[in-house]
Short mmCIF file of C-alpha atoms and ligand atoms in Angstrom, two decimals:
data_model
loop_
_atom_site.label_atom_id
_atom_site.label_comp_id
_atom_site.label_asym_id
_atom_site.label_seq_id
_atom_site.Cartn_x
_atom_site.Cartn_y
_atom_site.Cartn_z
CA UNK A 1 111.72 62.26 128.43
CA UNK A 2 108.30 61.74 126.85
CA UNK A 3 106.44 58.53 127.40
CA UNK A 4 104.78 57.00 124.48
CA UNK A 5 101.77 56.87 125.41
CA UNK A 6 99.83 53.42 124.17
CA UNK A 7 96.76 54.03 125.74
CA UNK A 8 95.82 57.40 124.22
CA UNK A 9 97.62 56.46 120.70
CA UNK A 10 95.46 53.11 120.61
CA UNK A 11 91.89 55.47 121.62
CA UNK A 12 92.74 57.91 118.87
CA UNK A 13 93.33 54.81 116.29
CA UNK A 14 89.99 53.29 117.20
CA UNK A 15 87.86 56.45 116.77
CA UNK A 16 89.85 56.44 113.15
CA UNK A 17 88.58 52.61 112.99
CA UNK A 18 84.72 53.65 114.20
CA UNK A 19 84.43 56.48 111.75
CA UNK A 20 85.63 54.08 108.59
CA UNK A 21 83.38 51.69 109.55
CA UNK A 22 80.43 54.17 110.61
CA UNK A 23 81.16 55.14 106.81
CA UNK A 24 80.73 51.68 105.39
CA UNK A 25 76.89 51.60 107.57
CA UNK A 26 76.22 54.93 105.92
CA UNK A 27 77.00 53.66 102.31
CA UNK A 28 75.16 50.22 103.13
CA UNK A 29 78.71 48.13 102.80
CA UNK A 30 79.52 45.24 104.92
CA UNK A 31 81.41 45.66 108.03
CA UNK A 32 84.55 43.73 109.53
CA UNK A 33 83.84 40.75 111.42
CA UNK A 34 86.69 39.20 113.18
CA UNK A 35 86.91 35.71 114.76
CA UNK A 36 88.84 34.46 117.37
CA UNK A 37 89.05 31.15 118.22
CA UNK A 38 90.07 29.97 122.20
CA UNK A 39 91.23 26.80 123.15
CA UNK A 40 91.08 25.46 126.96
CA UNK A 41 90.62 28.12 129.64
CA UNK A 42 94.13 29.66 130.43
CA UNK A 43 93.71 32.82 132.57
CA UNK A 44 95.95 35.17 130.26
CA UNK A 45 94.70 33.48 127.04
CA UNK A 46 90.41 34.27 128.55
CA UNK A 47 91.61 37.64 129.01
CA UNK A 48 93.66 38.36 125.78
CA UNK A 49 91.14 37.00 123.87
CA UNK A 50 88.16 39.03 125.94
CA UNK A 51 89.74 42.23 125.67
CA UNK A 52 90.09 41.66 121.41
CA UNK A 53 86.37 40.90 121.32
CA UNK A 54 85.10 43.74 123.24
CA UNK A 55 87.41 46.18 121.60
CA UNK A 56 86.08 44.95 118.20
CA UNK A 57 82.21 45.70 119.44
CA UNK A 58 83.45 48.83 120.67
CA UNK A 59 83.68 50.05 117.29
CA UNK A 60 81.59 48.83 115.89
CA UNK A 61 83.24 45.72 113.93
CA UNK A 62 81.11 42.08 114.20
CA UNK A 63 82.64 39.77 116.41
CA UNK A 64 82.69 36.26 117.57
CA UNK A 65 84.69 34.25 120.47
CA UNK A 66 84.71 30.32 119.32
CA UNK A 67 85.36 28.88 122.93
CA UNK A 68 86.32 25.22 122.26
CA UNK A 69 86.89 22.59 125.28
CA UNK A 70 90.37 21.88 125.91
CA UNK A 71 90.19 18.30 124.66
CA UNK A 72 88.96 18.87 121.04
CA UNK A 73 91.10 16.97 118.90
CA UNK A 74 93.71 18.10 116.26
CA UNK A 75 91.64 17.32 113.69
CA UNK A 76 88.79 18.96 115.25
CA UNK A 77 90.39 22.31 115.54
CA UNK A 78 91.63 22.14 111.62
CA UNK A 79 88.02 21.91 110.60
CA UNK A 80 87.11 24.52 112.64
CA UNK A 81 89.57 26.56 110.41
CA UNK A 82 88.47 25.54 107.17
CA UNK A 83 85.13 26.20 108.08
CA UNK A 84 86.24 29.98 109.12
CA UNK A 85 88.46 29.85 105.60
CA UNK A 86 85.57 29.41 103.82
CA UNK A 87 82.69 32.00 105.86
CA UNK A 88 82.57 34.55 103.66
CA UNK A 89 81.05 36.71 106.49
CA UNK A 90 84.47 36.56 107.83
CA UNK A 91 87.05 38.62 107.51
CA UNK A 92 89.99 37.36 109.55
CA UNK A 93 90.03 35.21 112.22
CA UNK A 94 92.91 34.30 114.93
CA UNK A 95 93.14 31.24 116.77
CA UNK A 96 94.55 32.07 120.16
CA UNK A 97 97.81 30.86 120.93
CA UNK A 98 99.48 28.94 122.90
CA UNK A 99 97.36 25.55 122.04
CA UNK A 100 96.86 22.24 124.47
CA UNK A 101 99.95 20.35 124.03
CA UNK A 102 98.49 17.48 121.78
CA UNK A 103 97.64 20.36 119.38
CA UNK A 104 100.52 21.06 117.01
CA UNK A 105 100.37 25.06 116.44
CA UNK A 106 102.53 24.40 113.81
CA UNK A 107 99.81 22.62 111.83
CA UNK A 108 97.27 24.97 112.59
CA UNK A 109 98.95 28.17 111.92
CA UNK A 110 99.67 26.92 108.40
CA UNK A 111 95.86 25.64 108.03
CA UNK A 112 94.59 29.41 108.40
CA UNK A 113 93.91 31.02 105.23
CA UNK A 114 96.97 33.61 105.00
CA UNK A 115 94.21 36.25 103.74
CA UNK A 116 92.03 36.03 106.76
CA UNK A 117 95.15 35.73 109.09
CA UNK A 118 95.00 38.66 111.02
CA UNK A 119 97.66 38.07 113.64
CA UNK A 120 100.06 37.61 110.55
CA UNK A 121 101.66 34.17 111.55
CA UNK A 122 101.13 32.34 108.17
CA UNK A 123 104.95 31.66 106.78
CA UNK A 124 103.71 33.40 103.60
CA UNK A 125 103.06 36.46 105.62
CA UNK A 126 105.82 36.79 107.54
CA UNK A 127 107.60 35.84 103.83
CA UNK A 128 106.12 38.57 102.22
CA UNK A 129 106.97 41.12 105.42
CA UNK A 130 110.88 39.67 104.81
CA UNK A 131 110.25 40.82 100.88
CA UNK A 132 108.83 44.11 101.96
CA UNK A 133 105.48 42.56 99.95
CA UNK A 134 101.95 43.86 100.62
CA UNK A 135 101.18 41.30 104.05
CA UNK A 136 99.46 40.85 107.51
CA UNK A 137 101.80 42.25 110.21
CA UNK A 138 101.77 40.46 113.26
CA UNK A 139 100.02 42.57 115.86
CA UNK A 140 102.48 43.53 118.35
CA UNK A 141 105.91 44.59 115.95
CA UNK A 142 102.94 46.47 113.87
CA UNK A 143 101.77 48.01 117.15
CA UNK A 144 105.47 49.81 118.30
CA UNK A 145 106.07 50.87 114.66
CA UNK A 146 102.99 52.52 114.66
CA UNK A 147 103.46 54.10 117.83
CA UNK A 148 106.81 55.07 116.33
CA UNK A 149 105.25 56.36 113.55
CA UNK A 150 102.90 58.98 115.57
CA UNK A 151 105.37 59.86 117.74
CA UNK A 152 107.64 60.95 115.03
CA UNK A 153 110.52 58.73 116.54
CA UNK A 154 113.85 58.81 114.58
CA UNK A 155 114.69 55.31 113.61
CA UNK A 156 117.37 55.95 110.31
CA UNK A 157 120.31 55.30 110.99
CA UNK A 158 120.20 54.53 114.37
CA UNK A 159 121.38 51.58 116.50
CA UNK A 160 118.02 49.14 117.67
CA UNK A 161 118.56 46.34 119.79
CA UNK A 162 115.75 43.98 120.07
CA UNK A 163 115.85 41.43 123.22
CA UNK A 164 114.07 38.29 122.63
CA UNK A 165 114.01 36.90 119.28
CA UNK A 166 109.79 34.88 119.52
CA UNK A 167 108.69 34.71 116.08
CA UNK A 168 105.81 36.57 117.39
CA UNK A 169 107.89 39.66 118.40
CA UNK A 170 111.06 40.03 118.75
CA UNK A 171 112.24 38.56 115.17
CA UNK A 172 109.71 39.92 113.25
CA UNK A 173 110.20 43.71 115.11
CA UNK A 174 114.22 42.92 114.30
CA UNK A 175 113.21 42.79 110.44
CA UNK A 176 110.85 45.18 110.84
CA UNK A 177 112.91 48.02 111.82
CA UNK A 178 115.62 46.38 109.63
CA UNK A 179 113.29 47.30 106.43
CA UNK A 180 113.91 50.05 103.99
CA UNK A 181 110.48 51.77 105.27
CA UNK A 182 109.57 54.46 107.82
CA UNK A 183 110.14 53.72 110.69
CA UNK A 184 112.84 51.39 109.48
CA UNK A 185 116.01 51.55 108.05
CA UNK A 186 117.44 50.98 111.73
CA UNK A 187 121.21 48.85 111.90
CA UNK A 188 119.57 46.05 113.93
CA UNK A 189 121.33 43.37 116.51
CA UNK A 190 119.04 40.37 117.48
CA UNK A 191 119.70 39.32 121.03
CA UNK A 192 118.56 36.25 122.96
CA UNK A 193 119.13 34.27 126.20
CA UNK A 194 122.61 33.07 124.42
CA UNK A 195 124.51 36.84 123.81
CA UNK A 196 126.90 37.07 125.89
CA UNK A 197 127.45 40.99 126.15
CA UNK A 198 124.35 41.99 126.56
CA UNK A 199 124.92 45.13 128.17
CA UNK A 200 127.48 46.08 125.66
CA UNK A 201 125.13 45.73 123.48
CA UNK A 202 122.34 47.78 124.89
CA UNK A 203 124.76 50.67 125.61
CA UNK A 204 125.43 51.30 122.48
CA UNK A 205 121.56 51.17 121.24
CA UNK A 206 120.08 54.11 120.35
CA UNK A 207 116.54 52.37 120.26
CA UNK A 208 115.84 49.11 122.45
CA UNK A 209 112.90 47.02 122.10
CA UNK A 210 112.86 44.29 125.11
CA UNK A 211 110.58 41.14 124.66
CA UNK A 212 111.80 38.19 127.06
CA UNK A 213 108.60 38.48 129.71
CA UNK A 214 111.38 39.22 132.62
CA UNK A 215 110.70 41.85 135.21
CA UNK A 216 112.88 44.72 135.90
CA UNK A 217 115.62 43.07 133.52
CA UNK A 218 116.95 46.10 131.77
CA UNK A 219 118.09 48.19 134.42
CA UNK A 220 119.53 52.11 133.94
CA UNK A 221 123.00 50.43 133.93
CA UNK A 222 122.23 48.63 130.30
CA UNK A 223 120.76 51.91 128.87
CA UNK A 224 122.68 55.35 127.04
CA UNK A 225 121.34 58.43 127.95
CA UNK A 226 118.73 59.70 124.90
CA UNK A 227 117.64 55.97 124.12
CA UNK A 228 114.24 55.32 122.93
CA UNK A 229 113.20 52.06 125.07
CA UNK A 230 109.98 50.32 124.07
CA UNK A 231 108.90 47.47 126.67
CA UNK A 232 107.16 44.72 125.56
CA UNK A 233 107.41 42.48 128.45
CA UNK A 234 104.01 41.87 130.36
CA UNK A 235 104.59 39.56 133.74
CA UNK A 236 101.69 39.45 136.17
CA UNK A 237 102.84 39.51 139.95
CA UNK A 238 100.62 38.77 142.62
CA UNK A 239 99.63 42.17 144.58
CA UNK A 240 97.03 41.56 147.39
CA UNK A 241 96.75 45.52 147.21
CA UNK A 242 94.91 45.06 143.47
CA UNK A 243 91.26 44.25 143.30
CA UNK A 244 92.52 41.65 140.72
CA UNK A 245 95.32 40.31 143.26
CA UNK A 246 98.25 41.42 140.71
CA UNK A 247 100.06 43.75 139.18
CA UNK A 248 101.55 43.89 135.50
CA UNK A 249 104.89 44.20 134.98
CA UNK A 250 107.37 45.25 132.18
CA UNK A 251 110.62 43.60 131.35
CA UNK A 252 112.17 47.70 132.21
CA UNK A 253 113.16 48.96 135.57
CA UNK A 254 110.86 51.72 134.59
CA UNK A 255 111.89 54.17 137.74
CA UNK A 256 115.44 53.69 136.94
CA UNK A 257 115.48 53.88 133.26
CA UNK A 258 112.90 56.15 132.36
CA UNK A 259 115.02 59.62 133.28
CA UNK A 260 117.34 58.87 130.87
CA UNK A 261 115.53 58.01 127.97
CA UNK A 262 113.51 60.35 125.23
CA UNK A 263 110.85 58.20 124.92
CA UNK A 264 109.97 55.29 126.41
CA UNK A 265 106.59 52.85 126.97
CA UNK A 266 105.39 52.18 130.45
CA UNK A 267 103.54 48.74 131.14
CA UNK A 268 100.98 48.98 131.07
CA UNK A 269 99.25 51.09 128.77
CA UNK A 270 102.74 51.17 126.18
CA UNK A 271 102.89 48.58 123.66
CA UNK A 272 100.02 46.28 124.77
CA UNK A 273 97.21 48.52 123.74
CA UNK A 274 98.81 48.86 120.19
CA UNK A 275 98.43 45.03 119.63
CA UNK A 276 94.71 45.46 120.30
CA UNK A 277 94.30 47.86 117.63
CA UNK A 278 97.28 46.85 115.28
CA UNK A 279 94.87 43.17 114.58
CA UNK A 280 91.37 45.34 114.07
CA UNK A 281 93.63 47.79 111.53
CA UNK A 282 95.02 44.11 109.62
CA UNK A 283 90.72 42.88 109.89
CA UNK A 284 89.51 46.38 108.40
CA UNK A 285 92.42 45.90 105.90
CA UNK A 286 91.26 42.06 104.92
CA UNK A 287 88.25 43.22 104.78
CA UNK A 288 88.55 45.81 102.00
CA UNK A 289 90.99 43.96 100.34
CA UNK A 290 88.81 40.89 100.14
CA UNK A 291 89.59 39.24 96.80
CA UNK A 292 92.07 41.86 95.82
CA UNK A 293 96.12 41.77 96.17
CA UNK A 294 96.88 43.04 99.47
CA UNK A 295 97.69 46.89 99.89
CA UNK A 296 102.06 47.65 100.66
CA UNK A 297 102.26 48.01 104.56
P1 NDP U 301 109.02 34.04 124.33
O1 NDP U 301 109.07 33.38 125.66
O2 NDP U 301 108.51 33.29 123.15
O3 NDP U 301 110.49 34.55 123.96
C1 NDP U 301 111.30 35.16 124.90
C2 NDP U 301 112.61 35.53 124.27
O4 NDP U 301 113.42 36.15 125.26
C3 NDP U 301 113.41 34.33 123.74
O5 NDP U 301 113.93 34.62 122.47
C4 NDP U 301 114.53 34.17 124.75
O6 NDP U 301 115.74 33.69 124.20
C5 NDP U 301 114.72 35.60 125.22
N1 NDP U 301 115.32 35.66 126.54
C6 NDP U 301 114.92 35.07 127.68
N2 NDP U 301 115.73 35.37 128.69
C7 NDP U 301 116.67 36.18 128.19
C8 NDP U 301 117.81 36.83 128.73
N3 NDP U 301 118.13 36.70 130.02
N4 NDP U 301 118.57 37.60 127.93
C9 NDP U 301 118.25 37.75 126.63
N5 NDP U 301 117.20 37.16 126.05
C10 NDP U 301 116.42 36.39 126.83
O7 NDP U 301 108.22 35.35 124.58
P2 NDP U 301 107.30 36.31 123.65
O8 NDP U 301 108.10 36.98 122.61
O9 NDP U 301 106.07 35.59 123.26
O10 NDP U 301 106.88 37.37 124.75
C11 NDP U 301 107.85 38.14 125.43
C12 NDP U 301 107.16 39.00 126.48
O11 NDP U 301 106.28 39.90 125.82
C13 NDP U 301 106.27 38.23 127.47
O12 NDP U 301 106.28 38.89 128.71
C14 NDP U 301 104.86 38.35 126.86
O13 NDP U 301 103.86 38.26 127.84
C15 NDP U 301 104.94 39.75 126.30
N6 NDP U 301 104.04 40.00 125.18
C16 NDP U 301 103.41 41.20 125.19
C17 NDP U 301 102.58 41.56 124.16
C18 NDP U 301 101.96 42.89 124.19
O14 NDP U 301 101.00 43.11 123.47
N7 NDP U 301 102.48 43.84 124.97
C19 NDP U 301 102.30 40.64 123.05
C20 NDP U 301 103.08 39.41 123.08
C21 NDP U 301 103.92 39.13 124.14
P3 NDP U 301 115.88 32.21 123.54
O15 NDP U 301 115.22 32.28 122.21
O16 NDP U 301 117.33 32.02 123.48
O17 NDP U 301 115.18 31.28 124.50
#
C-alpha cells in the first residue's frame, strides 16, 4: 500500500509555482494576482478562503481577500464581479461558495468572466472540459488527477467509481477520468444517494473516488483488494483533545480500508492540499494566457 501523499505532492508543486514566478521578477514580467471574494463569515468558508490567500503569498503570487458583509445585495455582489472582470491587474478571481441564501450562485457563477474563473465553474468551462477543449479545471477533480499523474497511477482501462455526483467534484472527476487523456480513459459509474447497490458497485472498482462529506462511509467491506481509493470527504468532528476542538475526517474508514488498497489518500493531507495548488496552477495559467486561447489541459 502506498499513500498518496497530498501534502508533500502539493509542497513540491508550489516550489515549481515560486520558481516560474521568481522567473517572471527576474525578467521584469507581471506576476499572478488572484482574488477571492468571501461572503458572510461561515467558519469553513473564513478558513478555505484564508488558507488560498496565504498559500498564494507564499509564493510569491499577489493576492487579495474581498470580505463583503453578509447582507450585500445581489446586485451588489454582481458589480463586485464586473469590476474584478474588468481589473486588468487581475488574473482570476473566485467568489467563495456557498453564498447567503438571497444570493443566487447561479447568477453569479455565470457573471464571472470564464477567463479569470479560476475555480472553473463557468458552464463554458466545464463545456469545454466535456469537449476535451483548452479550459479552467475545477480545483479539486484537477487536484486527484494530478496526484494521479505523479504517482504514476494506472487509470486505462480500469473500473472508477466516483461517489457523489456535486458539480464541483464528483461529476466533473466522473468526466474527468472518463476523458481520452492521461490519467483518463477510465470505464466510469456515477453514484449518488439514489444507487441502490452501492457496494456492488464499489467491489468491482478498481479506482474509487468518494465525495458525499460522510465519515467512515466506505468501509473495507465495499472495497477489492489492490483498489486505488482517493477520499475526498472532509467532515469536522468536535475533539476536545485538538487545540482547535476538532478533528477532520474523511468519508473512508481509513484503518480498515487502507491495508488493502495500493494507494490511497488519507484526510487530511490527501486530496485537500491538491485543491490549494490545483486553483494557483489555473491563476499562473490565466495569467500567461491572458488574451490568448487557452492552452489543452
Ligand atoms: P455535496 O453535498 O454537494 O454532494 C454530496 C454528494 O454525495 C451528492 O451527490 C449526494 O447524492 C451524494 N451522497 C450523499 N449521501 C450518499 C450516500 N449515502 N450514498 C451515495 N451518495 C451519497 O458535496 P460536495 O461534492 O461539495 O463535497 C463532498 C465532500 O467533499 C464534503 O465533505 C466536502 O467538505 C468535501 N470537499 C473536499 C474538498 C477538498 O479539497 N478535499 C473540496 C470540496 C469538497 P445526491 O446528489 O443524490 O444528493
Amino acid at each position: 500500500m502506498q499513500i498518496l501523499d497530498g501534502k508533500s505532492t502539493a509542497l513540491a508543486v508550489r516550489e515549481e509555482l515560486k520558481k516560474a514566478v521568481e522567473d517572471r521578477k527576474s525578467k521584469g514580467q507581471k506576476i499572478p494576482h488572484l482574488v477571492a471574494v468571501l461572503v458572510g463569515n461561515d467558519g469553513g468558508s473564513l478558513t478555505y478562503v484564508g488558507a488560498k490567500v496565504k498559500a498564494c503569498k507564499e509564493i510569491g503570487f499577489d493576492s487579495t481577500l474581498i470580505h463583503l458583509s453578509e447582507n450585500i445585495s445581489e446586485k451588489e455582489l454582481l458589480e463586485q464581479v464586473e469590476k474584478l472582470n474588468k481589473d486588468s491587474d487581475v488574473d482570476g478571481f473566485i467568489v467563495q461558495l456557498p453564498l447567503p441564501k438571497h444570493i443566487d450562485e447561479k447568477k453569479i457563477t455565470l457573471a464571472i468572466d470564464p477567463k479569470k474563473d479560476v475555480d472553473g465553474f463557468h458552464p463554458n468551462n466545464l463545456g469545454n472540459m466535456v469537449l476535451n477543449l483548452p479550459c479552467f479545471l475545477p480545483a479539486t477533480p484537477a487536484g486527484m488527477m494530478e496526484l494521479l499523474r505523479r504517482y504514476e497511477v494506472e487509470t486505462a482501462g480500469k473500473h472508477c467509481v466516483v461517489i457523489g455526483r456535486s458539480h464541483i467534484v464528483g461529476s466533473p472527476m466522473s468526466i474527468l477520468m472518463a476523458r481520452n487523456t492521461s490519467p483518463g480513459n477510465a470505464t466510469v459509474t456515477l453514484a449518488h444517494s439514489r444507487t441502490k447497490n452501492l457496494k456492488e458497485l464499489t467491489l468491482q472498482a478498481d479506482i474509487i473516488v468518494s465525495a458525499i462529506g460522510q465519515p467512515n462511509f466506505l468501509t473495507a467491506d465495499m472495497v477489492k483488494e489492490g483498489a486505488v481509493v482517493l477520499d475526498v470527504g472532509i467532515t469536522r468532528v468536535e475533539d476536545s483533545s485538538k487545540k482547535s476542538g476538532y478533528k477532520l475526517l474523511g468519508d473512508v474508514d481509513f484503518e480498515q480500508v487502507a491495508p488493502k488498497c495500493s494507494f490511497i489518500t488519507p484526510v487530511p493531507g490527501g486530496v485537500g492540499p491538491m485543491t490549494i495548488v490545483s486553483l494557483m496552477m489555473n491563476t499562473l495559467k490565466a495569467m500567461e494566457l491572458r488574451g490568448d486561447n487557452l492552452s489543452a489541459n
